[in-house]
mmCIF file with all atom_site columns, C-alpha atoms in Angstrom:
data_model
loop_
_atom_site.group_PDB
_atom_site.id
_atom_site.type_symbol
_atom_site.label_atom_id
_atom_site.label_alt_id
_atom_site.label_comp_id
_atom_site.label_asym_id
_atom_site.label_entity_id
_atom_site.label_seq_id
_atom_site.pdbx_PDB_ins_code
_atom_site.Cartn_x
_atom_site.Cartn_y
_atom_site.Cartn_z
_atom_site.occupancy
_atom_site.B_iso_or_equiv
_atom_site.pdbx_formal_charge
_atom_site.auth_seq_id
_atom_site.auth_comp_id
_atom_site.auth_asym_id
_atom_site.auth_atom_id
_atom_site.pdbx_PDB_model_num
ATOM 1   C CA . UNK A 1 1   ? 0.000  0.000   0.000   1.00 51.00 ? 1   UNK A CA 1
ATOM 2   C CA . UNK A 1 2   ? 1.346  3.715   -0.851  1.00 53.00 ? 2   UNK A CA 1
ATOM 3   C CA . UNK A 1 3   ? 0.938  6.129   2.202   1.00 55.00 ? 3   UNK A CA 1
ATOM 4   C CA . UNK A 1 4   ? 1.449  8.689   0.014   1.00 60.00 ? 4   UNK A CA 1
ATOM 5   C CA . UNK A 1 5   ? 1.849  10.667  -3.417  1.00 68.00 ? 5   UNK A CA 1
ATOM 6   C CA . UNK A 1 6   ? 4.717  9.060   -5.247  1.00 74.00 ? 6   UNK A CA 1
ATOM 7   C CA . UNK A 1 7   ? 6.889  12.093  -6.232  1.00 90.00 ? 7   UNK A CA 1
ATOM 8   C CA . UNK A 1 8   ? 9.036  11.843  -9.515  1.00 94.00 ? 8   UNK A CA 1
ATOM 9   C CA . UNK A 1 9   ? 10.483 14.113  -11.445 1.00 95.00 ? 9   UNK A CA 1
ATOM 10  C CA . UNK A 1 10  ? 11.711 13.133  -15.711 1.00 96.00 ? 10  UNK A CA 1
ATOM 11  C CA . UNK A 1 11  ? 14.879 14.401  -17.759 1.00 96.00 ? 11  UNK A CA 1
ATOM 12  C CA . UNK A 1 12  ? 15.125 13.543  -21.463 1.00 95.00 ? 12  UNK A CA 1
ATOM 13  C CA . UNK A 1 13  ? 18.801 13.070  -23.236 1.00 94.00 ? 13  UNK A CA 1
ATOM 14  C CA . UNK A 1 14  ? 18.664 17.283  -23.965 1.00 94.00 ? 14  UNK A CA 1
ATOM 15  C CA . UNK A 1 15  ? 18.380 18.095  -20.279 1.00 94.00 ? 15  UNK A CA 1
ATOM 16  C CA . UNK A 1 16  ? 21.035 15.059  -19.261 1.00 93.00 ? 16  UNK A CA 1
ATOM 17  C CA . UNK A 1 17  ? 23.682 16.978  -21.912 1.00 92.00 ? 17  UNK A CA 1
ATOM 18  C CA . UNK A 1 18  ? 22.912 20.406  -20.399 1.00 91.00 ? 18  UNK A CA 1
ATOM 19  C CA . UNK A 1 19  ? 23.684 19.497  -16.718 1.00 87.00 ? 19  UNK A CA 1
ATOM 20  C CA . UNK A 1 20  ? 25.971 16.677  -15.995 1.00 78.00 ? 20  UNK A CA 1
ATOM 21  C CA . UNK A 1 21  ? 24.927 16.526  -12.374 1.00 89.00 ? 21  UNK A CA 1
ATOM 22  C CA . UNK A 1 22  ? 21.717 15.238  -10.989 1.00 94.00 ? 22  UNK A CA 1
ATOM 23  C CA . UNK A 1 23  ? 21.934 18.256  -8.396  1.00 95.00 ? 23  UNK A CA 1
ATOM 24  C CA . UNK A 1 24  ? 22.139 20.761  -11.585 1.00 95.00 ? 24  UNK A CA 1
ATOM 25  C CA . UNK A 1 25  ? 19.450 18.866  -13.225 1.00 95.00 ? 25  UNK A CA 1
ATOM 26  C CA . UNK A 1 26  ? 16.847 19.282  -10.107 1.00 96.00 ? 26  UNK A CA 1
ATOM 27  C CA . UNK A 1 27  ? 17.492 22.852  -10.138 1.00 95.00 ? 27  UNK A CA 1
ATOM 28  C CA . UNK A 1 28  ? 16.731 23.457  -13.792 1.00 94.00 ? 28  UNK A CA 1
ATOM 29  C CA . UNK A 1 29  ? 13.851 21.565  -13.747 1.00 93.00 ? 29  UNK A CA 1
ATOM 30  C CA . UNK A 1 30  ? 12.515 22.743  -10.440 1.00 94.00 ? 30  UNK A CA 1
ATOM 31  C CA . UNK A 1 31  ? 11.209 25.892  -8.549  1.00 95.00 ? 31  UNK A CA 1
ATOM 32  C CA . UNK A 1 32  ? 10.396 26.369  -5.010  1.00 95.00 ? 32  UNK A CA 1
ATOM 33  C CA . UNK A 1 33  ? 8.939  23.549  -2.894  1.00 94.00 ? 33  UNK A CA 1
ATOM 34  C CA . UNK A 1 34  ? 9.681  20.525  -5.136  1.00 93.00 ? 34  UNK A CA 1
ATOM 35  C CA . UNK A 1 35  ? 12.993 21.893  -6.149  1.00 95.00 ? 35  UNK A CA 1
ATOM 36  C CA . UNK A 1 36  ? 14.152 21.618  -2.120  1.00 95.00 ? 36  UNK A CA 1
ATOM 37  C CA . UNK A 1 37  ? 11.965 18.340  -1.573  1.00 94.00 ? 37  UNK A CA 1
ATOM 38  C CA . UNK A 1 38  ? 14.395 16.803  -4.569  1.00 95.00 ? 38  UNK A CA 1
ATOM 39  C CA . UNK A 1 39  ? 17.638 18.122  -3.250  1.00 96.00 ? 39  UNK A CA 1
ATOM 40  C CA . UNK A 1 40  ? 16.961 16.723  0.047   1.00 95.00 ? 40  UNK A CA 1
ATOM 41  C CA . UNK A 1 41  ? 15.783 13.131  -1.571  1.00 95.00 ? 41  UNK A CA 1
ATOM 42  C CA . UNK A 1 42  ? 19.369 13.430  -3.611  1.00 96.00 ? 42  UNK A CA 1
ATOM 43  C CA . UNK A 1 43  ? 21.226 14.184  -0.345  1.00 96.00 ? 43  UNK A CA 1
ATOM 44  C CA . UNK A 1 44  ? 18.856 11.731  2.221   1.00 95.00 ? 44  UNK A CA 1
ATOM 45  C CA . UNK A 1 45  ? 18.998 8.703   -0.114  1.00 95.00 ? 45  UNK A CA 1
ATOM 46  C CA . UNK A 1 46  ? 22.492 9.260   -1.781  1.00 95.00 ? 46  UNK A CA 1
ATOM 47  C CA . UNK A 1 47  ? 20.750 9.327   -4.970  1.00 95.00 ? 47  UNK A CA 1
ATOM 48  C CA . UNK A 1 48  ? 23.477 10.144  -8.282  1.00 94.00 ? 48  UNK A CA 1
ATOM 49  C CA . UNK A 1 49  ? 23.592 9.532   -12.062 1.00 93.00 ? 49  UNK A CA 1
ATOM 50  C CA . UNK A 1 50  ? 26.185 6.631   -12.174 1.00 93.00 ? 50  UNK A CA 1
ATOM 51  C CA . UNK A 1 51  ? 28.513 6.980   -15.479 1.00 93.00 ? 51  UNK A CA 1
ATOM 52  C CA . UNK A 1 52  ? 26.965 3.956   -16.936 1.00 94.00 ? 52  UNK A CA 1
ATOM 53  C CA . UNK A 1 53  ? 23.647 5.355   -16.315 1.00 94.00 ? 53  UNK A CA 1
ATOM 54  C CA . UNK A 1 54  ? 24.866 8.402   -18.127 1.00 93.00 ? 54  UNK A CA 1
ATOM 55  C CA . UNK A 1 55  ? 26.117 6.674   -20.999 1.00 93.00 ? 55  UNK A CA 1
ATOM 56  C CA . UNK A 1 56  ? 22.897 4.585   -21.773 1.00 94.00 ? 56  UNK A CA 1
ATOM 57  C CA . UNK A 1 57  ? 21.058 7.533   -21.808 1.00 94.00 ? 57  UNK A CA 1
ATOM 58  C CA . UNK A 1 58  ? 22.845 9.203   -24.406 1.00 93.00 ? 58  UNK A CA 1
ATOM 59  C CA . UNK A 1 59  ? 23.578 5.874   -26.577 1.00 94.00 ? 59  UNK A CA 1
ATOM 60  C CA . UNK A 1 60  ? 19.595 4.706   -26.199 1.00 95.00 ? 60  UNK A CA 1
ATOM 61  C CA . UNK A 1 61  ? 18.083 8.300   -26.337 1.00 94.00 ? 61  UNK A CA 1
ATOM 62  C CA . UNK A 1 62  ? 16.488 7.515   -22.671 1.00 96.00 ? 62  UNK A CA 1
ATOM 63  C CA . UNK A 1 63  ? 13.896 9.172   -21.114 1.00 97.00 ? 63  UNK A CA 1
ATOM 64  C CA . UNK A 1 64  ? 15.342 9.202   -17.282 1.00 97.00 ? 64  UNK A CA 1
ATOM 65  C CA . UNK A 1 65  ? 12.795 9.263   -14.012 1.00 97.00 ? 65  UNK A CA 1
ATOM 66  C CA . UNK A 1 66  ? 13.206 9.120   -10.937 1.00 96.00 ? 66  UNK A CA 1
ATOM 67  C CA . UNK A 1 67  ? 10.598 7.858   -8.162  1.00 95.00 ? 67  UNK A CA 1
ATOM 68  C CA . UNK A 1 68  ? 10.403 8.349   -4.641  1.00 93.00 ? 68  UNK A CA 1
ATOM 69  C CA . UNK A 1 69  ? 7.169  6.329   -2.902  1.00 88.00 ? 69  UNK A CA 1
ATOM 70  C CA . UNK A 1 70  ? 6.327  5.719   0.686   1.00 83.00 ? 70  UNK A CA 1
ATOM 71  C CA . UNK A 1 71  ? 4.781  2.171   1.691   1.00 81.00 ? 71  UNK A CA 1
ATOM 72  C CA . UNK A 1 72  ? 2.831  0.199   4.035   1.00 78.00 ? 72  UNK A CA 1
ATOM 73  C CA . UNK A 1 73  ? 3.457  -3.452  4.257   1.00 76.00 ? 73  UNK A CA 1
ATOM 74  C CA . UNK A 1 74  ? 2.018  -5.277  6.770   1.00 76.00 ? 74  UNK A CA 1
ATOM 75  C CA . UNK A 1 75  ? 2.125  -2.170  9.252   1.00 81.00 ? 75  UNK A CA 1
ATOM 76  C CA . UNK A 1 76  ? 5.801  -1.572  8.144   1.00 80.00 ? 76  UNK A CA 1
ATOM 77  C CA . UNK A 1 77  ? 6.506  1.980   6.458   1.00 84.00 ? 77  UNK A CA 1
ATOM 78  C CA . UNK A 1 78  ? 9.370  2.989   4.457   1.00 86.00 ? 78  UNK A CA 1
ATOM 79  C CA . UNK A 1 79  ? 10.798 4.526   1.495   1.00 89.00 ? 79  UNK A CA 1
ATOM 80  C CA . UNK A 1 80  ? 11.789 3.195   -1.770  1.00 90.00 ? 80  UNK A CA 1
ATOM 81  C CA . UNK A 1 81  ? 13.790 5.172   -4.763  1.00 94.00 ? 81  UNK A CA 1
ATOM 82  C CA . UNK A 1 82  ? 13.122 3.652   -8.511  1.00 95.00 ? 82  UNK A CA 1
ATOM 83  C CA . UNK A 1 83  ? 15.272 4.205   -11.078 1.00 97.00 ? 83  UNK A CA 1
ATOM 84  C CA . UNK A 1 84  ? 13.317 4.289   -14.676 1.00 97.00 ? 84  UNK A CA 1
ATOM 85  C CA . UNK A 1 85  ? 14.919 4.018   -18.137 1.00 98.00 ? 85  UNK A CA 1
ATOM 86  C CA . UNK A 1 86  ? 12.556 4.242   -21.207 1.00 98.00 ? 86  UNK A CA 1
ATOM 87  C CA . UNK A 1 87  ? 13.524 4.084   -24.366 1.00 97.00 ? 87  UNK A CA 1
ATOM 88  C CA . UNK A 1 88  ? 10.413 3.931   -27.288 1.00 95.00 ? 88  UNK A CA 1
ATOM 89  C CA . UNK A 1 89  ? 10.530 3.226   -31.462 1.00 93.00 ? 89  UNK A CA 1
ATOM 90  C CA . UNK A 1 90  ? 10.286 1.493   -33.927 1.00 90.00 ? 90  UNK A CA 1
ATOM 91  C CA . UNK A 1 91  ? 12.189 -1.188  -35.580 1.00 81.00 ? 91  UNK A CA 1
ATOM 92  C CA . UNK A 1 92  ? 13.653 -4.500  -34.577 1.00 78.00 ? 92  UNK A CA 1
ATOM 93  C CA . UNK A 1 93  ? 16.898 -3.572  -32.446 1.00 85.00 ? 93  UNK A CA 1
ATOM 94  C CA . UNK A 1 94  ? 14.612 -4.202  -29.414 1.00 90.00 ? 94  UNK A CA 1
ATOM 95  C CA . UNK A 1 95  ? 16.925 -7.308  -28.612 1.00 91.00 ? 95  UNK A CA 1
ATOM 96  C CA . UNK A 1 96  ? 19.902 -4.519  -28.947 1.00 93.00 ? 96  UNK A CA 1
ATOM 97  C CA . UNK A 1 97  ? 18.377 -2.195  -26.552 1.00 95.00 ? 97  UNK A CA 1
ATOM 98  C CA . UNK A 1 98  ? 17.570 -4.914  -24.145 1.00 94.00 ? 98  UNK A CA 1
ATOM 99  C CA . UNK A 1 99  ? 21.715 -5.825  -24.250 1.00 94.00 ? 99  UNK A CA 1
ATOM 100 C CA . UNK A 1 100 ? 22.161 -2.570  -23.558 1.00 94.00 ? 100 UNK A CA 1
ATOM 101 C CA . UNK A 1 101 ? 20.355 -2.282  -20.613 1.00 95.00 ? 101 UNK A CA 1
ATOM 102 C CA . UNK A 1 102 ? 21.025 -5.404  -18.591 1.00 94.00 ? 102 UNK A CA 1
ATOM 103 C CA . UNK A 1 103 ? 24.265 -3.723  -18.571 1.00 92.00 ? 103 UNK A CA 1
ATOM 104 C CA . UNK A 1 104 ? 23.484 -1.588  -16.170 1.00 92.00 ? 104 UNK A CA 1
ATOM 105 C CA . UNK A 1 105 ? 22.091 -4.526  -13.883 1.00 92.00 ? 105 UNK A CA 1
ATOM 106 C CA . UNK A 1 106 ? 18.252 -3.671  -13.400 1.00 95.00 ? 106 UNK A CA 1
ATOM 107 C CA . UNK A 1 107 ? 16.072 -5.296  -11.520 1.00 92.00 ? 107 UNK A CA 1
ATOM 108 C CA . UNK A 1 108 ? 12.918 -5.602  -13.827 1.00 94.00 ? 108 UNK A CA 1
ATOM 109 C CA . UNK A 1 109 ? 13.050 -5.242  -17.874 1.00 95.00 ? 109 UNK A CA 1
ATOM 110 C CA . UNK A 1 110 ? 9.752  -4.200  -19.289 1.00 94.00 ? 110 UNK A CA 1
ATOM 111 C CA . UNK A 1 111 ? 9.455  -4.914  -22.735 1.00 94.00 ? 111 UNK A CA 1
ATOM 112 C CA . UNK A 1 112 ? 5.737  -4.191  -24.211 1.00 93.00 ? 112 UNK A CA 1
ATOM 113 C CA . UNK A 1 113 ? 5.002  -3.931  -28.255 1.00 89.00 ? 113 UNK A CA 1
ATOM 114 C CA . UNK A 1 114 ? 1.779  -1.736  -28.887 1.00 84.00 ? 114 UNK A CA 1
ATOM 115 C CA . UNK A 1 115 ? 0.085  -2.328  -31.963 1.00 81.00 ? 115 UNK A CA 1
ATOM 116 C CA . UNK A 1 116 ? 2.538  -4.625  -33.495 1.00 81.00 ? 116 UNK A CA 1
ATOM 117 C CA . UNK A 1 117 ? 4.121  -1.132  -34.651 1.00 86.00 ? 117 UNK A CA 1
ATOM 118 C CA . UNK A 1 118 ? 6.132  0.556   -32.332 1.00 92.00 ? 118 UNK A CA 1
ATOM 119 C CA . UNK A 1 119 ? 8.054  -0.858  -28.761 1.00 94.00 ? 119 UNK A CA 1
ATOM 120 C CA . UNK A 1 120 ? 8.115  0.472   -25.165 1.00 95.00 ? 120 UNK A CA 1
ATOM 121 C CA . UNK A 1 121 ? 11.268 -0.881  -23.283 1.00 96.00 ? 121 UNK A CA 1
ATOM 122 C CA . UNK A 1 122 ? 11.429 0.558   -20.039 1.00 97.00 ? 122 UNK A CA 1
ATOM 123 C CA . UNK A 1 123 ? 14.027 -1.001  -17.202 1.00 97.00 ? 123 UNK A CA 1
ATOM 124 C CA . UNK A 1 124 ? 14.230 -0.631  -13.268 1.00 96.00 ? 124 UNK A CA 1
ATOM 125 C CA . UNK A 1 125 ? 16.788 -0.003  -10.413 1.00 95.00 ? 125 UNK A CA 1
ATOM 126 C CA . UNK A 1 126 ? 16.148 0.421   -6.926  1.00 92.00 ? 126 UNK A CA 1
ATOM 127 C CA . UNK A 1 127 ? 18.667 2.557   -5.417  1.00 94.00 ? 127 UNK A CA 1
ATOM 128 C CA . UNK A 1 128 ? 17.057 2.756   -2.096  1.00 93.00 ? 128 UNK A CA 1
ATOM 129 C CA . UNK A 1 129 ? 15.504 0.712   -0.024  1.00 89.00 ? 129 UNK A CA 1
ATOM 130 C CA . UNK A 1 130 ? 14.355 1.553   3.638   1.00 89.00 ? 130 UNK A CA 1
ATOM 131 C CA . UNK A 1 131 ? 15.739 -1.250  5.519   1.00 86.00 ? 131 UNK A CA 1
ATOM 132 C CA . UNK A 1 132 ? 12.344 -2.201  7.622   1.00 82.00 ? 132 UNK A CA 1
ATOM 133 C CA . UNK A 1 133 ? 11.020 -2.689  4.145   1.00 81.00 ? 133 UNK A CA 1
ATOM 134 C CA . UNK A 1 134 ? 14.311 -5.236  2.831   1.00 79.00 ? 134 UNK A CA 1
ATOM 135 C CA . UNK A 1 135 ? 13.175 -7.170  5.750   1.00 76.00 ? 135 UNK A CA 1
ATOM 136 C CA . UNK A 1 136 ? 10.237 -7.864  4.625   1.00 73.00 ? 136 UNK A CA 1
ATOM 137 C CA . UNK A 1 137 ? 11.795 -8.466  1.259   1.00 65.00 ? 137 UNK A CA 1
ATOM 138 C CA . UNK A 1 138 ? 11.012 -12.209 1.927   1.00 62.00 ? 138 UNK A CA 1
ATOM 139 C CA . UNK A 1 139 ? 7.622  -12.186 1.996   1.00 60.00 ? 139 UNK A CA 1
ATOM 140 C CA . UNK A 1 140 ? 7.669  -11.160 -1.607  1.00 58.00 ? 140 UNK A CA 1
ATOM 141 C CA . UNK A 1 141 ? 10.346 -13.557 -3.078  1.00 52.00 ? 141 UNK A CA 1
ATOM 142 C CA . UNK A 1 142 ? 8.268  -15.499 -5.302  1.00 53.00 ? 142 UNK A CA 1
ATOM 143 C CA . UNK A 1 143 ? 5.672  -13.191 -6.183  1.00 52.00 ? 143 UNK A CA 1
ATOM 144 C CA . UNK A 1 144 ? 4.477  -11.909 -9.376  1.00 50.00 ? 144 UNK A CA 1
ATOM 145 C CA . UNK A 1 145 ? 2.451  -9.134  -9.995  1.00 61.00 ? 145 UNK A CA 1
ATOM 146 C CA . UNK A 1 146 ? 2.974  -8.689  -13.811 1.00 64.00 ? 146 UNK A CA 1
ATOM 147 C CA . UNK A 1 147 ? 1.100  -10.586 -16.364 1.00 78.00 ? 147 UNK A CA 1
ATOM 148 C CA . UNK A 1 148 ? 3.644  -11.892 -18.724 1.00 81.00 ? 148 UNK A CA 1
ATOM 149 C CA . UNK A 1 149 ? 3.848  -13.628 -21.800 1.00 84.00 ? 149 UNK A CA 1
ATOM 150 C CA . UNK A 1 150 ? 7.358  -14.767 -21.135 1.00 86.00 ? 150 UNK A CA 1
ATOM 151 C CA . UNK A 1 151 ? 9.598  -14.327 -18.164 1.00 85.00 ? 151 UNK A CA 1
ATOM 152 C CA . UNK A 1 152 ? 13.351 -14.755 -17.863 1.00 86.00 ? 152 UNK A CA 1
ATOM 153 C CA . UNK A 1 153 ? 15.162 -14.468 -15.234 1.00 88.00 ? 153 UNK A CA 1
ATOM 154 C CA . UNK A 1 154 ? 18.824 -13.601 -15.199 1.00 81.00 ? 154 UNK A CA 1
ATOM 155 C CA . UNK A 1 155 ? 20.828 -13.329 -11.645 1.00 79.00 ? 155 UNK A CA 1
ATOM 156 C CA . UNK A 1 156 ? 18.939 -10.680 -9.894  1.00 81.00 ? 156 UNK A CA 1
ATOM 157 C CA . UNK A 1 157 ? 17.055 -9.518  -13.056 1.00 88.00 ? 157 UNK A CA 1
ATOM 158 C CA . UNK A 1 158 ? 13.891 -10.105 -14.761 1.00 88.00 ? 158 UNK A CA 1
ATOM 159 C CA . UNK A 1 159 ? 13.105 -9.469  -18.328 1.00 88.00 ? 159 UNK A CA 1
ATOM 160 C CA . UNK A 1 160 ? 9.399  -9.307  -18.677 1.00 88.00 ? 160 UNK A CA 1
ATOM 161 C CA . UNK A 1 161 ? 7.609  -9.136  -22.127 1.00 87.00 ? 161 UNK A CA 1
ATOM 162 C CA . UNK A 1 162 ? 4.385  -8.171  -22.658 1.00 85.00 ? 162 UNK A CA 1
#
């Protein structure tokens, strides 16, 4: 359960190649309120743009989002930072783009084809991780909440495709 308004906040590759720095890219993007809510995630959670990160999103064209949620499990509250990486077209170097990012070591690979025209690849890190919530990590080991027509599974990283 979410106790609260997930918060997120996108770049595309053009704002990435203006500020090199996630700290520079919050306070382009931002005014006022959310602009110091972001700076203190970056600062609370340790939250940074890793070089490969960087790299993907110039070489994929990325769109770049970053999440930060509140949950309730089982009377246990905490806070979780997501990591999303989109990348969208047309063609047939989805297998490419998937290389590309398992790379970086995801979590979850969404890979969804809409209309048998164009793709939607979008991949998944979790930075942060309250640690009452990776305690109850357990409880969720074998449990799927995506309906997939295939699922592989790769060390700690699943490639779902839809």
């Amino acid at each position: 359960e979410i106790y609260r308004d997930e918060d997120f906040i996108s770049f595309n590759i053009n704002d990435i190649l203006s500020s090199l720095s996630l700290q520079a890219l919050v306070r382009m993007k931002t005014r006022g309120r959310k602009r110091d809510r972001w700076l203190n995630y970056i600062n609370k959670y340790k939250i940074e743009l890793e070089p490969k990160e960087f790299s993907l999103i110039l070489k994929l064209g990325a769109l770049f989002t970053l999440y930060v949620d509140g949950y309730e499990i089982d009377g246990t509250q905490g806070d979780v930072v997501i990591k999303e990486f989109r990348v969208t077209g047309t063609g047939s170097n989805v297998e490419h783009i998937i290389k590309v990012l398992k790379e970086m070591t995801p979590r979850l690979i969404i890979h969804e084809i809409k209309q048998n025209i164009w793709y939607m690849i979008t991949a998944y890190k979790v930075p942060y991780i309250d640690n009452q919530l990776k305690k109850l990590d357990k409880l969720f080991l074998n449990s799927d909440r995506l309906e997939c027509k295939e699922l592989n599974e790769d060390l700690d990283m699943r490639i779902c495709r839809i």
